[in-house]
CSV table of C-alpha atoms in Angstrom, one decimal:
chain,number,residue,atom,x,y,z
A,136,GLY,CA,124.2,40.1,41.2
A,137,PHE,CA,122.0,41.8,43.7
A,138,VAL,CA,122.5,44.8,46.0
A,139,LYS,CA,119.9,45.6,48.7
A,140,PHE,CA,119.9,49.1,50.1
A,141,ASN,CA,118.3,50.4,53.3
A,142,SER,CA,116.1,52.9,51.4
A,143,SER,CA,114.7,53.5,47.9
A,144,GLU,CA,116.4,56.9,47.7
A,145,GLU,CA,119.8,55.2,48.2
A,146,ALA,CA,119.0,52.6,45.6
A,147,GLU,CA,117.9,55.3,43.1
A,148,LYS,CA,121.1,57.2,43.6
A,149,ALA,CA,123.2,54.1,42.9
A,150,ILE,CA,121.2,53.4,39.7
A,151,GLN,CA,121.8,56.9,38.5
A,152,VAL,CA,125.5,56.7,39.0
A,153,MET,CA,126.3,53.0,38.4
A,154,ASN,CA,124.1,52.1,35.4
A,155,GLY,CA,126.3,52.2,32.3
A,156,MET,CA,129.5,52.3,34.3
A,157,LYS,CA,132.4,50.4,32.7
A,158,ILE,CA,134.4,47.9,34.7
A,159,ASP,CA,137.0,45.7,33.1
A,160,ASN,CA,135.5,46.4,29.6
A,161,LYS,CA,132.0,45.4,30.8
A,162,THR,CA,129.2,47.9,30.9
A,163,LEU,CA,127.1,47.5,34.1
A,164,LYS,CA,123.3,47.3,33.8
A,165,VAL,CA,121.7,48.4,37.1
A,166,SER,CA,117.9,48.4,37.8
A,167,ILE,CA,115.3,47.8,40.4
A,168,ALA,CA,114.9,44.0,40.9
A,169,ARG,CA,111.4,42.5,40.9
A,170,PRO,CA,110.3,42.7,44.5
A,171,SER,CA,109.6,39.4,46.4
A,172,SER,CA,107.8,41.4,49.1
A,173,THR,CA,106.6,44.9,49.8
A,174,MET,CA,109.3,45.3,52.5
A,175,ILE,CA,112.1,45.4,49.9
A,176,LYS,CA,110.2,47.2,47.2
A,177,GLU,CA,112.5,49.6,45.3
A,178,THR,CA,115.5,48.9,47.5
A,179,ASN,CA,116.8,45.7,45.9
A,180,LEU,CA,118.9,46.3,42.7
A,181,TYR,CA,119.7,43.8,40.0
A,182,VAL,CA,123.2,44.3,38.6
A,183,SER,CA,124.1,42.4,35.4
A,184,ASN,CA,127.1,42.1,33.2
A,185,LEU,CA,129.5,42.0,36.2
A,186,PRO,CA,133.1,41.0,35.4
A,187,LEU,CA,133.9,37.4,36.4
A,188,THR,CA,136.8,38.8,38.5
A,189,LEU,CA,134.5,41.0,40.7
A,190,SER,CA,134.1,39.7,44.2
A,191,LYS,CA,131.3,40.3,46.7
A,192,ASP,CA,133.6,42.7,48.6
A,193,ASP,CA,134.3,44.6,45.4
A,194,LEU,CA,130.5,44.8,44.7
A,195,ASP,CA,129.9,46.1,48.3
A,196,MET,CA,132.7,48.7,47.9
A,197,LEU,CA,131.3,50.0,44.6
A,198,PHE,CA,127.7,50.3,45.8
A,199,GLY,CA,128.4,51.2,49.4
A,200,ALA,CA,129.2,54.8,48.4
A,201,TYR,CA,125.5,55.3,47.7
A,202,GLY,CA,124.0,54.1,51.0
A,203,THR,CA,123.8,51.3,53.6
A,204,ILE,CA,123.8,47.9,52.0
A,205,ILE,CA,121.7,45.4,53.8
A,206,ASP,CA,122.7,42.4,51.7
A,207,SER,CA,124.4,41.6,48.4
A,208,LYS,CA,125.3,38.6,46.4
A,209,ILE,CA,126.9,37.7,43.1
A,210,LEU,CA,125.1,34.9,41.2
A,211,THR,CA,127.4,32.3,39.6
A,212,ASP,CA,126.8,29.3,37.4
A,213,PRO,CA,127.2,26.2,39.6
A,214,HIS,CA,128.6,24.2,36.7
A,215,THR,CA,131.1,26.7,35.3
A,216,GLY,CA,131.7,28.9,38.4
A,217,GLY,CA,131.1,32.0,36.2
């Protein structure tokens, strides 16, 4: 999934706390996503190893504690839904 913060400071704070956190026996991997433009540089996080049961609202709640989320999404496989 992806979580886009308002500032690079907020994104860095979320990485420090959330990277390695366990949710439903899954260990989250959180890092800066490759920027598609200089406007979002160092504010867009890539979050991998999310539990299949985690919703977008859950993702927003988890990361919202670290700053203002501009956008977020959970990537799913269109064929399997997972």
